[in-house]
């Protein structure tokens, strides 16, 4: 089962990087359907989302140069 978890994790990381909008929709749906998996993580997730936005903005500026 660990290999399956690793594979799913890698797919989700790639999706988050390649298509953040679809990733956000997928995670929102997962949270609605299984809220018990997401308890007590909202604060951490907000911090991570803010950090990811900063990284995306930085990457865009680097790509434009």
PDB file of C-alpha atoms in Angstrom:
ATOM      1  CA  UNK A   1       0.000   0.000   0.000  1.00  0.00           C
ATOM      2  CA  UNK A   2       2.915   2.342   0.636  1.00  0.00           C
ATOM      3  CA  UNK A   3       3.906   2.270  -3.045  1.00  0.00           C
ATOM      4  CA  UNK A   4       0.358   3.237  -3.986  1.00  0.00           C
ATOM      5  CA  UNK A   5       0.409   6.113  -1.486  1.00  0.00           C
ATOM      6  CA  UNK A   6       3.756   7.284  -2.867  1.00  0.00           C
ATOM      7  CA  UNK A   7       2.469   7.118  -6.438  1.00  0.00           C
ATOM      8  CA  UNK A   8      -0.678   9.054  -5.593  1.00  0.00           C
ATOM      9  CA  UNK A   9       1.379  11.625  -3.723  1.00  0.00           C
ATOM     10  CA  UNK A  10       3.690  12.113  -6.695  1.00  0.00           C
ATOM     11  CA  UNK A  11       0.736  12.485  -9.057  1.00  0.00           C
ATOM     12  CA  UNK A  12      -0.852  15.076  -6.777  1.00  0.00           C
ATOM     13  CA  UNK A  13       2.401  17.031  -6.499  1.00  0.00           C
ATOM     14  CA  UNK A  14       2.754  17.071 -10.281  1.00  0.00           C
ATOM     15  CA  UNK A  15      -0.861  18.158 -10.667  1.00  0.00           C
ATOM     16  CA  UNK A  16      -0.368  20.924  -8.111  1.00  0.00           C
ATOM     17  CA  UNK A  17       2.651  22.173 -10.030  1.00  0.00           C
ATOM     18  CA  UNK A  18       1.250  21.772 -13.553  1.00  0.00           C
ATOM     19  CA  UNK A  19      -2.410  22.679 -12.998  1.00  0.00           C
ATOM     20  CA  UNK A  20      -2.956  24.410  -9.642  1.00  0.00           C
ATOM     21  CA  UNK A  21      -6.591  25.259 -10.421  1.00  0.00           C
ATOM     22  CA  UNK A  22      -7.555  21.629 -11.029  1.00  0.00           C
ATOM     23  CA  UNK A  23      -5.562  20.591  -7.970  1.00  0.00           C
ATOM     24  CA  UNK A  24      -7.438  23.126  -5.819  1.00  0.00           C
ATOM     25  CA  UNK A  25     -10.795  21.874  -7.139  1.00  0.00           C
ATOM     26  CA  UNK A  26      -9.818  18.266  -6.494  1.00  0.00           C
ATOM     27  CA  UNK A  27      -8.660  18.996  -2.965  1.00  0.00           C
ATOM     28  CA  UNK A  28     -11.793  21.014  -2.209  1.00  0.00           C
ATOM     29  CA  UNK A  29     -13.984  18.135  -3.361  1.00  0.00           C
ATOM     30  CA  UNK A  30     -11.941  15.669  -1.322  1.00  0.00           C
ATOM     31  CA  UNK A  31     -12.283  17.881   1.740  1.00  0.00           C
ATOM     32  CA  UNK A  32     -16.054  18.146   1.277  1.00  0.00           C
ATOM     33  CA  UNK A  33     -16.439  14.386   0.882  1.00  0.00           C
ATOM     34  CA  UNK A  34     -13.970  13.396   3.636  1.00  0.00           C
ATOM     35  CA  UNK A  35     -13.638  16.253   6.130  1.00  0.00           C
ATOM     36  CA  UNK A  36     -12.172  13.943   8.773  1.00  0.00           C
ATOM     37  CA  UNK A  37      -8.965  13.716   6.741  1.00  0.00           C
ATOM     38  CA  UNK A  38      -8.542  17.486   6.836  1.00  0.00           C
ATOM     39  CA  UNK A  39      -9.238  18.324  10.491  1.00  0.00           C
ATOM     40  CA  UNK A  40      -6.854  20.786  12.135  1.00  0.00           C
ATOM     41  CA  UNK A  41      -4.953  21.483   8.926  1.00  0.00           C
ATOM     42  CA  UNK A  42      -6.674  24.658   7.730  1.00  0.00           C
ATOM     43  CA  UNK A  43      -4.128  27.000   9.323  1.00  0.00           C
ATOM     44  CA  UNK A  44      -1.204  25.066   7.923  1.00  0.00           C
ATOM     45  CA  UNK A  45      -2.843  24.816   4.524  1.00  0.00           C
ATOM     46  CA  UNK A  46      -3.403  28.573   4.365  1.00  0.00           C
ATOM     47  CA  UNK A  47       0.249  29.190   5.139  1.00  0.00           C
ATOM     48  CA  UNK A  48       1.278  26.673   2.492  1.00  0.00           C
ATOM     49  CA  UNK A  49      -1.105  28.195  -0.061  1.00  0.00           C
ATOM     50  CA  UNK A  50       0.299  31.675   0.591  1.00  0.00           C
ATOM     51  CA  UNK A  51       3.841  30.359   0.224  1.00  0.00           C
ATOM     52  CA  UNK A  52       2.925  28.521  -3.000  1.00  0.00           C
ATOM     53  CA  UNK A  53       1.379  31.698  -4.422  1.00  0.00           C
ATOM     54  CA  UNK A  54       4.585  33.609  -3.687  1.00  0.00           C
ATOM     55  CA  UNK A  55       6.623  30.872  -5.356  1.00  0.00           C
ATOM     56  CA  UNK A  56       4.314  30.903  -8.408  1.00  0.00           C
ATOM     57  CA  UNK A  57       4.593  34.695  -8.688  1.00  0.00           C
ATOM     58  CA  UNK A  58       8.371  34.472  -8.441  1.00  0.00           C
ATOM     59  CA  UNK A  59       8.484  31.708 -11.056  1.00  0.00           C
ATOM     60  CA  UNK A  60       6.355  33.800 -13.418  1.00  0.00           C
ATOM     61  CA  UNK A  61       8.703  36.775 -13.079  1.00  0.00           C
ATOM     62  CA  UNK A  62      11.696  34.526 -13.738  1.00  0.00           C
ATOM     63  CA  UNK A  63       9.959  32.997 -16.772  1.00  0.00           C
ATOM     64  CA  UNK A  64       9.146  36.454 -18.166  1.00  0.00           C
ATOM     65  CA  UNK A  65      12.806  37.533 -18.003  1.00  0.00           C
TER      66      UNK A  65
END
